[in-house]
CSV table of C-alpha atoms in Angstrom, one decimal:
chain,number,residue,atom,x,y,z
A,239,MET,CA,0.0,0.0,0.0
A,240,LYS,CA,2.9,2.3,0.7
A,241,ARG,CA,4.2,1.8,-2.8
A,242,LEU,CA,0.8,2.8,-4.2
A,243,GLN,CA,0.8,6.0,-2.0
A,244,LEU,CA,4.3,6.9,-3.1
A,245,TYR,CA,3.3,6.3,-6.7
A,246,ILE,CA,0.3,8.6,-6.4
A,247,ILE,CA,2.4,11.3,-4.8
A,248,LYS,CA,5.1,11.1,-7.4
A,249,SER,CA,2.5,11.2,-10.2
A,250,PHE,CA,1.1,14.4,-8.6
A,251,ILE,CA,4.4,16.2,-7.7
A,252,GLY,CA,5.7,16.3,-11.3
A,253,PRO,CA,2.7,18.0,-12.9
A,254,PHE,CA,2.3,20.2,-9.8
A,255,PHE,CA,5.7,21.9,-10.2
A,256,VAL,CA,5.3,22.2,-14.0
A,257,THR,CA,1.9,23.8,-13.7
A,258,LEU,CA,3.1,26.0,-10.9
A,259,ILE,CA,5.9,27.4,-13.0
A,260,ILE,CA,3.5,27.8,-16.0
A,261,SER,CA,1.0,29.6,-13.8
A,262,LEU,CA,3.6,31.9,-12.3
A,263,PHE,CA,5.0,32.7,-15.7
A,264,VAL,CA,1.6,33.6,-17.2
A,265,LEU,CA,0.6,35.7,-14.2
A,266,LEU,CA,4.0,37.4,-14.3
A,267,MET,CA,3.6,38.3,-17.9
A,268,GLN,CA,0.2,39.8,-17.2
A,269,PHE,CA,1.6,41.8,-14.3
A,270,LEU,CA,4.6,43.1,-16.4
A,271,TRP,CA,2.2,44.1,-19.2
A,272,VAL,CA,0.3,46.3,-16.9
A,273,TYR,CA,3.4,48.1,-15.6
A,274,LEU,CA,5.3,48.0,-18.9
A,275,ASP,CA,5.3,51.8,-19.3
A,276,ASP,CA,6.9,52.2,-15.8
A,277,LEU,CA,9.7,49.8,-16.5
A,278,VAL,CA,10.7,50.4,-20.1
A,279,GLY,CA,13.6,52.7,-20.8
A,280,LYS,CA,14.7,53.0,-17.2
A,281,GLY,CA,18.2,51.5,-17.7
A,282,LEU,CA,17.7,49.0,-14.9
A,283,ASN,CA,20.5,46.5,-14.3
A,284,LEU,CA,19.9,42.7,-13.9
A,285,ASN,CA,20.0,42.7,-10.1
A,286,ILE,CA,17.1,45.2,-9.9
A,287,ILE,CA,15.1,43.3,-12.5
A,288,ALA,CA,15.7,40.0,-10.7
A,289,GLU,CA,14.7,41.6,-7.4
A,290,PHE,CA,11.5,43.0,-8.9
A,291,VAL,CA,10.6,39.6,-10.4
A,292,VAL,CA,11.2,37.7,-7.1
A,293,TYR,CA,8.9,40.1,-5.2
A,294,THR,CA,6.3,39.9,-7.9
A,295,LEU,CA,6.3,36.1,-7.9
A,296,ALA,CA,5.8,36.1,-4.2
A,297,MET,CA,2.7,38.3,-4.5
A,298,LEU,CA,1.4,36.2,-7.4
A,299,MET,CA,1.6,33.0,-5.4
A,300,THR,CA,-1.9,33.5,-4.0
A,301,ASN,CA,-3.4,32.9,-7.5
A,302,ALA,CA,-0.8,30.6,-8.9
A,303,LEU,CA,-0.7,27.9,-6.1
A,304,PRO,CA,-4.5,27.1,-6.1
A,305,LEU,CA,-4.5,27.1,-9.9
A,306,ALA,CA,-1.5,24.8,-10.1
A,307,ILE,CA,-3.1,22.3,-7.6
A,308,LEU,CA,-6.3,22.3,-9.6
A,309,LEU,CA,-4.6,21.7,-12.9
A,310,ALA,CA,-2.1,19.1,-11.5
A,311,SER,CA,-4.8,17.1,-9.8
A,312,ILE,CA,-7.0,17.0,-13.0
A,313,MET,CA,-3.9,16.0,-15.0
A,314,THR,CA,-2.8,13.3,-12.5
A,315,PHE,CA,-6.1,11.5,-12.0
A,316,GLY,CA,-7.1,12.1,-15.6
A,317,ASP,CA,-3.9,10.4,-16.8
A,318,LEU,CA,-4.5,7.5,-14.3
A,319,GLY,CA,-8.1,7.2,-15.6
A,320,GLU,CA,-7.0,7.4,-19.3
A,321,ASN,CA,-4.5,4.6,-18.7
A,322,ASN,CA,-7.1,2.4,-16.8
A,323,GLU,CA,-4.9,2.5,-13.7
A,324,LEU,CA,-7.8,3.8,-11.6
A,325,LEU,CA,-10.0,1.0,-12.9
A,326,ALA,CA,-7.3,-1.5,-11.9
A,327,MET,CA,-7.0,0.0,-8.4
A,328,LYS,CA,-10.8,-0.1,-7.9
A,329,ALA,CA,-10.9,-3.7,-9.2
A,330,ALA,CA,-8.3,-4.6,-6.6
A,331,GLY,CA,-10.8,-3.3,-3.9
A,332,ILE,CA,-9.1,0.1,-3.3
A,333,SER,CA,-11.7,2.9,-3.1
A,334,LEU,CA,-11.2,6.3,-4.6
A,335,TYR,CA,-11.0,7.8,-1.1
A,336,ARG,CA,-7.9,5.8,-0.3
A,337,ILE,CA,-6.4,6.6,-3.7
A,338,VAL,CA,-6.8,10.3,-3.2
A,339,ALA,CA,-5.8,10.3,0.5
A,340,PRO,CA,-2.0,10.7,-0.1
A,341,VAL,CA,-2.6,13.8,-2.3
A,342,VAL,CA,-5.1,15.1,0.2
A,343,VAL,CA,-2.5,14.9,3.0
A,344,LEU,CA,0.0,16.6,0.7
A,345,SER,CA,-2.6,19.3,-0.1
A,346,ILE,CA,-3.3,19.9,3.6
A,347,CYS,CA,0.5,20.4,4.1
A,348,LEU,CA,0.5,22.9,1.2
A,349,SER,CA,-2.5,24.7,2.7
A,350,VAL,CA,-0.7,25.1,6.0
A,351,GLY,CA,2.4,26.3,4.3
A,352,ALA,CA,0.3,28.7,2.1
A,353,PHE,CA,-1.2,30.3,5.2
A,354,PHE,CA,2.2,30.9,6.8
A,355,PHE,CA,3.5,32.1,3.4
A,356,SER,CA,0.7,34.6,3.1
A,357,ASN,CA,1.0,35.7,6.7
A,358,MET,CA,4.8,36.1,6.9
A,359,VAL,CA,6.3,36.3,3.4
A,360,ILE,CA,3.8,38.2,1.3
A,361,PRO,CA,3.6,41.3,3.7
A,362,GLU,CA,7.3,41.6,3.5
A,363,ALA,CA,7.4,41.1,-0.2
A,364,TYR,CA,4.6,43.7,-0.6
A,365,ARG,CA,6.6,46.4,1.3
A,366,LYS,CA,9.7,45.7,-0.7
A,367,LEU,CA,7.9,45.6,-4.1
A,368,ALA,CA,5.9,48.8,-3.3
A,369,SER,CA,9.1,50.6,-2.4
A,370,LEU,CA,11.0,49.3,-5.4
A,371,MET,CA,8.1,50.2,-7.8
A,372,ARG,CA,8.0,53.7,-6.4
A,373,SER,CA,11.7,54.0,-6.8
A,374,ILE,CA,11.5,52.9,-10.4
A,375,GLN,CA,8.6,55.1,-11.2
A,376,VAL,CA,10.4,58.3,-10.2
A,377,LEU,CA,13.6,57.2,-12.0
A,378,LYS,CA,14.0,59.2,-15.1
A,379,PRO,CA,14.6,57.2,-18.4
A,380,ASP,CA,17.3,57.7,-20.8
A,381,ILE,CA,16.8,60.8,-22.9
A,382,VAL,CA,14.7,59.9,-25.9
A,383,VAL,CA,14.0,62.7,-28.4
A,384,LYS,CA,11.4,62.1,-31.1
A,385,GLU,CA,11.0,63.9,-34.4
A,386,GLY,CA,8.6,66.8,-34.4
A,387,VAL,CA,7.6,66.5,-30.7
A,388,PHE,CA,8.8,68.5,-27.7
A,389,SER,CA,10.6,66.5,-25.1
A,390,ASN,CA,10.5,67.7,-21.4
A,391,GLU,CA,12.5,64.8,-19.9
A,392,ILE,CA,15.5,67.1,-19.1
A,393,ASP,CA,14.8,69.4,-16.2
A,394,GLY,CA,14.8,73.0,-17.3
A,395,PHE,CA,14.7,72.3,-21.0
A,396,SER,CA,12.1,71.7,-23.7
A,397,ILE,CA,13.7,70.3,-26.9
A,398,LYS,CA,12.2,69.7,-30.3
A,399,VAL,CA,14.0,68.0,-33.2
A,400,GLY,CA,12.8,68.2,-36.8
A,401,LYS,CA,14.7,65.1,-38.0
A,402,LYS,CA,17.1,62.4,-36.8
A,403,SER,CA,19.7,60.4,-38.6
A,404,ARG,CA,19.1,56.6,-39.0
A,405,ASN,CA,21.4,55.7,-36.2
A,406,GLY,CA,20.1,58.6,-34.0
A,407,ASP,CA,23.6,60.2,-33.6
A,408,MET,CA,22.8,63.4,-35.5
A,409,LEU,CA,19.9,65.7,-34.8
A,410,TYR,CA,18.6,68.3,-37.3
A,411,ASP,CA,16.5,71.5,-37.0
A,412,ILE,CA,16.9,71.7,-33.3
A,413,LEU,CA,14.7,74.1,-31.2
A,414,ILE,CA,15.5,74.5,-27.5
A,415,TYR,CA,13.7,76.5,-24.8
A,416,ASP,CA,15.8,77.1,-21.7
A,417,HIS,CA,13.6,77.4,-18.6
A,418,ARG,CA,16.3,77.1,-16.0
A,419,GLU,CA,16.0,80.7,-14.9
A,420,GLY,CA,12.2,80.5,-14.6
A,421,LYS,CA,11.5,83.4,-17.0
A,422,GLY,CA,9.2,81.5,-19.4
A,423,ASN,CA,10.3,81.2,-23.0
A,424,GLY,CA,12.8,84.1,-22.9
A,425,ASN,CA,15.8,82.0,-23.7
A,426,VAL,CA,15.6,80.2,-27.1
A,427,THR,CA,18.3,78.4,-29.1
A,428,VAL,CA,17.9,77.4,-32.8
A,429,ALA,CA,20.5,75.2,-34.5
A,430,ASP,CA,20.8,73.5,-37.9
A,431,SER,CA,22.2,70.2,-36.4
A,432,GLY,CA,23.7,68.8,-33.3
A,433,THR,CA,24.5,65.7,-31.2
A,434,MET,CA,23.2,64.6,-27.8
A,435,LYS,CA,25.1,62.3,-25.4
A,436,ILE,CA,24.9,61.3,-21.8
A,437,THR,CA,28.0,60.8,-19.7
A,438,LYS,CA,28.8,57.3,-18.6
A,439,ASP,CA,27.9,58.0,-15.0
A,440,LYS,CA,24.5,59.3,-16.2
A,441,LYS,CA,24.9,62.5,-14.3
A,442,TYR,CA,25.3,65.0,-17.1
A,443,MET,CA,23.8,65.5,-20.6
A,444,VAL,CA,26.2,67.0,-23.2
A,445,LEU,CA,24.5,68.8,-26.2
A,446,ASN,CA,26.8,69.9,-29.1
A,447,LEU,CA,25.0,72.4,-31.4
A,448,PHE,CA,26.2,73.5,-34.8
A,449,SER,CA,25.4,76.6,-36.9
A,450,GLY,CA,22.7,78.3,-34.8
A,451,GLN,CA,21.5,81.3,-33.0
A,452,ARG,CA,20.6,82.0,-29.4
A,453,TYR,CA,17.9,84.6,-28.5
A,454,ASN,CA,17.9,85.9,-24.9
A,455,GLU,CA,15.6,88.5,-23.4
A,456,VAL,CA,17.7,90.9,-21.3
A,457,ASN,CA,15.8,92.8,-18.6
A,458,GLU,CA,18.6,95.3,-17.7
A,459,ASN,CA,18.3,99.1,-17.6
A,460,HIS,CA,21.5,101.2,-18.0
A,461,GLY,CA,20.3,104.8,-17.4
A,462,LYS,CA,17.7,105.7,-20.0
A,463,ARG,CA,18.7,103.0,-22.4
A,464,THR,CA,16.9,99.6,-22.4
A,465,TYR,CA,18.3,96.4,-23.9
A,466,PRO,CA,15.1,94.2,-24.5
A,467,SER,CA,16.8,91.3,-26.2
A,468,ARG,CA,20.1,89.8,-27.3
A,469,THR,CA,21.0,87.6,-30.2
A,470,ASP,CA,24.2,85.5,-30.4
A,471,LYS,CA,25.3,83.5,-33.5
A,472,PHE,CA,27.5,80.5,-33.2
A,473,LYS,CA,29.2,77.9,-35.3
A,474,LYS,CA,29.5,75.5,-32.4
A,475,GLN,CA,28.1,75.6,-28.9
A,476,THR,CA,28.2,73.0,-26.2
A,477,LEU,CA,25.5,72.8,-23.4
A,478,TYR,CA,26.1,70.9,-20.2
A,479,THR,CA,23.2,70.2,-17.8
A,480,GLU,CA,23.1,68.0,-14.7
A,481,LEU,CA,20.5,65.2,-14.8
A,482,GLN,CA,18.4,64.5,-11.8
A,483,ASP,CA,17.1,61.1,-10.7
A,484,MET,CA,19.0,59.1,-13.2
A,485,GLU,CA,20.2,56.6,-10.6
A,486,LEU,CA,17.8,54.4,-8.6
A,487,GLY,CA,17.3,55.8,-5.2
A,488,ARG,CA,15.6,53.3,-2.8
A,489,ARG,CA,12.5,54.7,-1.1
A,490,ASP,CA,11.9,54.0,2.6
A,491,GLU,CA,9.9,50.8,3.1
A,492,GLY,CA,8.5,52.2,6.3
A,493,MET,CA,6.1,54.4,4.4
A,494,TYR,CA,4.2,51.2,3.4
A,495,LYS,CA,4.3,49.5,6.7
A,496,ASN,CA,0.7,50.5,7.6
A,497,ALA,CA,-0.8,49.3,4.3
A,498,TYR,CA,-3.2,46.5,4.8
A,499,LYS,CA,-1.3,44.2,2.5
A,500,ALA,CA,1.9,44.7,4.4
A,501,LEU,CA,0.5,43.4,7.7
A,502,ASN,CA,0.3,39.9,9.2
A,503,ASN,CA,-2.8,38.7,10.9
A,504,LYS,CA,-1.7,39.7,14.4
A,505,GLN,CA,-1.0,43.3,13.2
A,506,LEU,CA,-4.3,43.4,11.2
A,507,VAL,CA,-6.3,42.6,14.4
A,508,VAL,CA,-4.6,45.5,16.2
A,509,TYR,CA,-5.3,47.9,13.3
A,510,GLU,CA,-8.9,46.7,13.0
A,511,ASP,CA,-9.5,47.4,16.7
A,512,SER,CA,-7.9,50.9,16.4
A,513,ILE,CA,-10.0,51.8,13.3
A,514,SER,CA,-13.2,50.4,14.8
A,515,LYS,CA,-12.7,52.7,17.8
A,516,GLU,CA,-12.1,55.6,15.5
A,517,VAL,CA,-15.3,54.8,13.6
A,518,ASP,CA,-17.3,54.6,16.8
A,519,LYS,CA,-15.9,57.9,18.0
A,520,LEU,CA,-16.8,59.5,14.6
A,521,ARG,CA,-20.4,58.3,14.9
A,522,GLU,CA,-20.7,59.6,18.4
A,523,GLN,CA,-19.2,63.0,17.5
A,524,TYR,CA,-21.5,63.3,14.5
A,525,ALA,CA,-24.5,62.3,16.6
A,526,LEU,CA,-23.7,64.9,19.3
A,527,SER,CA,-23.3,67.7,16.6
A,528,ILE,CA,-27.0,67.5,15.5
A,529,ASN,CA,-29.2,70.5,15.9
A,530,TYR,CA,-32.3,70.2,18.1
A,531,ILE,CA,-35.3,72.4,18.8
A,532,ASP,CA,-36.0,73.7,22.3
A,533,PRO,CA,-39.8,73.5,22.3
A,534,VAL,CA,-40.1,76.0,25.2
A,535,ASN,CA,-37.9,78.8,23.9
A,536,TYR,CA,-38.2,77.9,20.2
A,537,GLY,CA,-34.5,78.1,19.9
A,538,ILE,CA,-32.0,76.0,18.0
A,539,SER,CA,-29.2,74.6,20.0
A,540,ARG,CA,-26.2,72.4,19.0
A,541,ILE,CA,-24.8,69.6,21.1
A,542,SER,CA,-21.1,70.4,21.8
A,543,ARG,CA,-18.6,68.5,19.7
A,544,ASN,CA,-16.3,68.4,22.7
A,545,ASP,CA,-19.0,66.6,24.7
A,546,THR,CA,-18.2,63.0,23.9
A,547,SER,CA,-19.7,61.6,27.0
A,548,GLY,CA,-22.9,60.7,25.2
A,549,ILE,CA,-25.0,62.4,27.9
A,550,ILE,CA,-28.3,63.8,26.4
A,551,PRO,CA,-28.8,67.5,27.3
A,552,GLN,CA,-31.1,68.0,30.2
A,553,LYS,CA,-33.7,69.9,28.0
A,554,LEU,CA,-34.1,66.8,25.8
A,555,LYS,CA,-34.9,64.6,28.7
A,556,HIS,CA,-38.2,66.3,29.4
A,557,TYR,CA,-41.3,65.2,27.6
A,558,TYR,CA,-43.2,67.8,25.7
A,559,ASP,CA,-46.7,67.5,24.4
A,560,ILE,CA,-46.2,69.1,21.0
A,561,ASN,CA,-49.9,69.3,20.2
A,562,SER,CA,-50.6,71.3,23.3
A,563,LEU,CA,-47.7,73.6,22.7
A,564,VAL,CA,-48.8,74.3,19.2
A,565,ALA,CA,-52.4,74.8,20.1
A,566,ASN,CA,-51.5,77.5,22.6
A,567,MET,CA,-49.4,79.4,20.1
A,568,ASN,CA,-50.7,82.3,18.1
A,569,HIS,CA,-50.3,82.3,14.3
A,570,PRO,CA,-47.0,84.2,14.1
A,571,ASN,CA,-45.4,81.9,16.7
A,572,LYS,CA,-46.7,78.9,14.8
A,573,LEU,CA,-45.1,80.1,11.6
A,574,GLU,CA,-41.9,80.9,13.3
A,575,ALA,CA,-41.7,77.5,15.0
A,576,VAL,CA,-42.4,75.7,11.7
A,577,GLN,CA,-39.8,77.7,9.9
A,578,ARG,CA,-37.2,77.0,12.6
A,579,ALA,CA,-38.0,73.3,12.5
A,580,LEU,CA,-37.6,73.3,8.7
A,581,ASN,CA,-34.3,75.1,8.8
A,582,SER,CA,-33.1,72.7,11.6
A,583,ALA,CA,-34.2,69.7,9.6
A,584,ARG,CA,-32.4,70.9,6.4
A,585,SER,CA,-29.3,71.7,8.4
A,586,ASN,CA,-29.4,68.3,10.1
A,587,MET,CA,-29.9,66.6,6.7
A,588,ARG,CA,-26.8,68.2,5.2
A,589,SER,CA,-24.8,67.4,8.3
A,590,ILE,CA,-25.9,63.8,8.2
A,591,GLN,CA,-25.0,63.5,4.5
A,592,VAL,CA,-21.5,64.8,5.2
A,593,SER,CA,-21.2,62.7,8.3
A,594,GLU,CA,-22.3,59.6,6.4
A,595,GLU,CA,-19.6,60.1,3.7
A,596,GLY,CA,-16.9,60.4,6.3
A,597,ILE,CA,-18.1,57.4,8.3
A,598,MET,CA,-18.4,55.3,5.1
A,599,LEU,CA,-14.9,56.2,4.1
A,600,SER,CA,-13.6,55.0,7.4
A,601,VAL,CA,-15.7,51.9,7.2
A,602,ARG,CA,-14.3,51.0,3.8
A,603,ILE,CA,-10.8,51.3,5.2
A,604,LEU,CA,-11.8,49.1,8.1
A,605,ASN,CA,-13.3,46.6,5.7
A,606,ARG,CA,-10.1,46.3,3.7
A,607,PHE,CA,-8.2,45.3,6.8
A,608,GLU,CA,-10.8,42.7,7.7
A,609,ILE,CA,-10.9,41.4,4.2
A,610,GLU,CA,-7.1,40.9,4.2
A,611,TRP,CA,-7.3,39.0,7.5
A,612,HIS,CA,-9.9,36.6,6.0
A,613,LYS,CA,-8.1,36.2,2.7
A,614,LYS,CA,-5.1,34.6,4.3
A,615,TYR,CA,-7.4,31.8,5.4
A,616,THR,CA,-9.3,31.5,2.2
A,617,PHE,CA,-6.1,31.3,0.3
A,618,ALA,CA,-5.0,28.3,2.4
A,619,LEU,CA,-8.4,26.7,2.1
A,620,ALA,CA,-8.5,27.2,-1.7
A,621,CYS,CA,-5.6,24.8,-2.1
A,622,LEU,CA,-7.6,22.0,-0.5
A,623,ILE,CA,-10.8,22.9,-2.2
A,624,PHE,CA,-9.3,22.8,-5.7
A,625,LEU,CA,-7.8,19.4,-5.0
A,626,LEU,CA,-11.2,18.1,-3.9
A,627,ILE,CA,-12.5,19.5,-7.2
A,628,GLY,CA,-9.6,18.5,-9.5
A,629,ALA,CA,-9.1,14.9,-8.3
A,630,PRO,CA,-12.6,13.7,-8.9
A,631,LEU,CA,-12.9,15.7,-12.1
A,632,GLY,CA,-9.8,14.0,-13.5
A,633,ALA,CA,-11.2,10.6,-12.5
A,634,ILE,CA,-14.5,11.5,-14.3
A,635,ILE,CA,-13.0,13.1,-17.4
A,636,ARG,CA,-10.2,10.5,-17.8
A,637,LYS,CA,-8.1,12.8,-19.9
A,638,GLY,CA,-4.4,13.5,-19.1
A,639,GLY,CA,-2.0,16.0,-20.6
A,640,LEU,CA,-2.6,19.7,-21.0
A,641,GLY,CA,-5.6,19.7,-23.3
A,642,MET,CA,-8.9,19.1,-21.6
A,643,PRO,CA,-7.5,19.6,-18.1
A,644,LEU,CA,-6.1,23.0,-18.9
A,645,VAL,CA,-9.4,24.2,-20.4
A,646,VAL,CA,-11.4,22.9,-17.4
A,647,SER,CA,-9.0,24.3,-14.9
A,648,VAL,CA,-8.9,27.7,-16.4
A,649,LEU,CA,-12.7,27.9,-16.7
A,650,LEU,CA,-13.1,26.8,-13.0
A,651,PHE,CA,-10.4,29.2,-11.8
A,652,ILE,CA,-11.9,32.2,-13.7
A,653,PHE,CA,-15.3,31.4,-12.2
A,654,TYR,CA,-13.7,31.2,-8.7
A,655,TRP,CA,-11.8,34.4,-9.3
A,656,ILE,CA,-15.0,36.3,-10.4
A,657,MET,CA,-16.9,35.1,-7.4
A,658,SER,CA,-14.0,36.0,-5.0
A,659,THR,CA,-13.6,39.5,-6.5
A,660,THR,CA,-17.3,40.1,-6.5
A,661,GLY,CA,-17.6,39.0,-2.9
A,662,GLU,CA,-14.7,41.2,-1.8
A,663,LYS,CA,-16.2,44.2,-3.6
A,664,ILE,CA,-19.6,43.6,-1.8
A,665,ALA,CA,-17.8,43.3,1.5
A,666,ARG,CA,-15.7,46.4,0.9
A,667,ASP,CA,-18.8,48.4,0.1
A,668,SER,CA,-20.6,47.1,3.3
A,669,ALA,CA,-23.4,45.6,1.1
A,670,SER,CA,-23.0,42.5,3.2
A,671,GLY,CA,-20.9,41.2,6.1
A,672,VAL,CA,-17.2,40.9,5.5
A,673,TRP,CA,-17.3,37.3,6.4
A,674,HIS,CA,-20.0,36.5,3.9
A,675,GLY,CA,-18.4,38.3,1.0
A,676,VAL,CA,-14.9,36.9,1.4
A,677,TRP,CA,-15.9,33.3,2.2
A,678,PHE,CA,-18.7,33.2,-0.4
A,679,SER,CA,-16.6,31.6,-3.2
A,680,SER,CA,-15.0,29.0,-0.8
A,681,LEU,CA,-18.4,28.0,0.7
A,682,PHE,CA,-19.7,27.5,-2.9
A,683,PHE,CA,-16.8,25.4,-4.2
A,684,LEU,CA,-16.3,23.3,-1.1
A,685,PRO,CA,-19.7,21.5,-1.3
A,686,ALA,CA,-19.1,21.2,-5.1
A,687,GLY,CA,-15.8,19.4,-4.4
A,688,ILE,CA,-17.4,17.1,-1.8
A,689,TYR,CA,-20.2,16.3,-4.2
A,690,LEU,CA,-17.8,15.5,-7.1
A,691,THR,CA,-15.7,13.3,-4.8
A,692,TYR,CA,-18.8,11.4,-3.8
A,693,LYS,CA,-19.9,10.9,-7.4
A,694,ALA,CA,-16.5,9.8,-8.6
A,695,ALA,CA,-16.1,7.4,-5.7
A,696,ASN,CA,-19.4,5.8,-6.6
A,697,ASP,CA,-18.8,5.8,-10.3
A,698,SER,CA,-21.8,8.0,-10.8
A,699,ILE,CA,-22.4,9.7,-14.1
A,700,VAL,CA,-21.9,13.4,-13.6
A,701,PHE,CA,-21.6,14.8,-17.2
A,702,ASN,CA,-24.4,12.7,-18.7
A,703,PHE,CA,-26.6,15.6,-19.9
A,704,ALA,CA,-29.2,13.2,-21.3
A,705,ALA,CA,-29.9,12.0,-17.7
A,706,TYR,CA,-30.4,15.6,-16.5
A,707,ALA,CA,-32.7,16.3,-19.4
A,708,GLY,CA,-34.7,13.2,-18.6
A,709,PHE,CA,-35.0,14.3,-15.0
A,710,PHE,CA,-36.3,17.7,-16.0
A,711,ARG,CA,-38.7,16.2,-18.5
A,712,LYS,CA,-40.1,13.9,-15.7
A,713,LEU,CA,-40.4,16.9,-13.4
A,714,ILE,CA,-42.3,19.0,-16.0
A,715,PHE,CA,-44.5,16.0,-16.8
A,716,TRP,CA,-45.2,15.5,-13.1
A,717,LYS,CA,-46.2,19.2,-12.7
A,718,LYS,CA,-48.5,19.0,-15.7
A,719,LYS,CA,-50.1,15.8,-14.4
A,720,LYS,CA,-50.7,17.4,-11.0
A,721,VAL,CA,-52.4,20.4,-12.6
A,722,ILE,CA,-54.7,18.1,-14.7
A,723,ASP,CA,-55.6,16.1,-11.6
A,724,GLU,CA,-56.5,19.3,-9.7
A,725,ASN,CA,-58.7,20.5,-12.6
A,726,ILE,CA,-60.5,17.1,-12.7
A,727,GLU,CA,-61.1,17.1,-9.0
A,728,GLY,CA,-62.3,20.7,-9.2
C-alpha cells in the first residue's frame, strides 16, 4: 500500500511543479504588461530586475498555487483514468478515497504552508515591491527625443527636433527652450544640427550644437537705455546640464508598513481594533453635533462637539406635548416654529450626509483590513478545495495531458476568481458582512468538491446531460399531471 501511495504522490508532484511554473509565468507576464510603461527605458540592471521579479512572484503565489493544484490534480487523475490505472485499483478493492488520500494529505500540508507564506512572506514582499516600484517610477529614463515632438524629460529644457539620422547620432532642425531661470520662453536656441550624449555616470547631458542662434531677453536698464533682447550667433556651442534622478534611489519601506497588504494577521487585528474605535468615535461625534429644537424657547441649540460623554442634554430629557404647545401658540409663533423646524431639519440633513460620507470612508478602510485578514485563510483553504474538485474531475474526465485539463482548470479558476472578486467588492462596500463576502466563493466550491468526490467514488455519471434532461422532463410532466388532476377534482 505504501508503494501505491508513493506512486500517487510522485504522479502528482511532477505535474504540480510544472503547472506552478507555468501559472507563475503567465501571471507574471500579465503583471509586467500592466506596468510595462513604468519599466521600459529606465536602464535597470539585472540585479534590480531579478529583485523585482522575485517580489512579484511572491505576490502572485496567492493565485498561482491554487490554480497549479487544480490543474495538476486533474492531469494526474485524468492520466490515471485514461491509462485504466484507476480502474485496476478499484478492481483490486481500493476505493477512490484511499487513492486520493495521499494527495489530500499533501494538499493539507501545502495549505498550512500557504497560510504561513501569506502571513509572513507576502507582507514583507509587498513592502519591498511597493518601495521598489515607487523608486523605479520616479527614476527618469534615458533621454529619448522624437521627431517633431517637444521633449521635457530634461529638467529646465524643452527640446524639439525636426529630423534624426538613421542611427540617431545626428539631430537636425533643433529648437531648445531654456527654462532654468524660470522666465518663461525668454531663452531660445535654434541650431541646424547637433549631437546629444549622456555621460557614462548618467549625471550630465552634453549637447553639441552647430550653426545656430541664441535669443535671450535681457531685462537690464542702463540709465535711460533699455536692452530688451540679445542675439548670439555661433558655429558650435556646447551645453552641459546636470541630470536628476538618473540613478535608482531606494524609497523607505517604512512608508508602506501601515498598508493592509503589508501586515500579518496579528497586526491586522490591532489595526482593525484601532480603526473600529475611531469609527465609533466619529459616529458619536456626528450624533452629538446634530441641531435640536428647544420647544419652550423655540431656539435651535447644538450639542457640543467636545462633549463625547454621550449624555443627552437635560432639556431633551423632558417630555413635551407638541400638540398642546402648538395649540396654545398664536399664528405668528406657529409660523416661526415651523420655519425654525424646517431650517433645523435641512441643516441636520446636510450634516448627516457629510457625516455619512466620512463614516463610510472609514468603514471602507476598516473593511479592507478585515478582508485581508480573512483572505489569508481563504487562500489556504482554496488549495484544499481545488484538490477536492480537481481529483474527482480528473477521474471522471479521464483525460491527461494539457488539453482538456487545462481548459477545465482555467474555466473553473476564472469562475472562482470572479466570485471572489465580487464577494470582496460587496464586503468592501458594506453591502454584506465581510465574512459572507470573502468566504462566499469558498463556501460555494467546497460543497461542489465534496459532491464531485462522492460521485467519482461511486462511479456515478456526472456529465451525462441526457440523464439531467430526462430528470427535468419527468419533473415537468409531473407538474402538468398534477395540474390536470387538480382540474379534474375541481
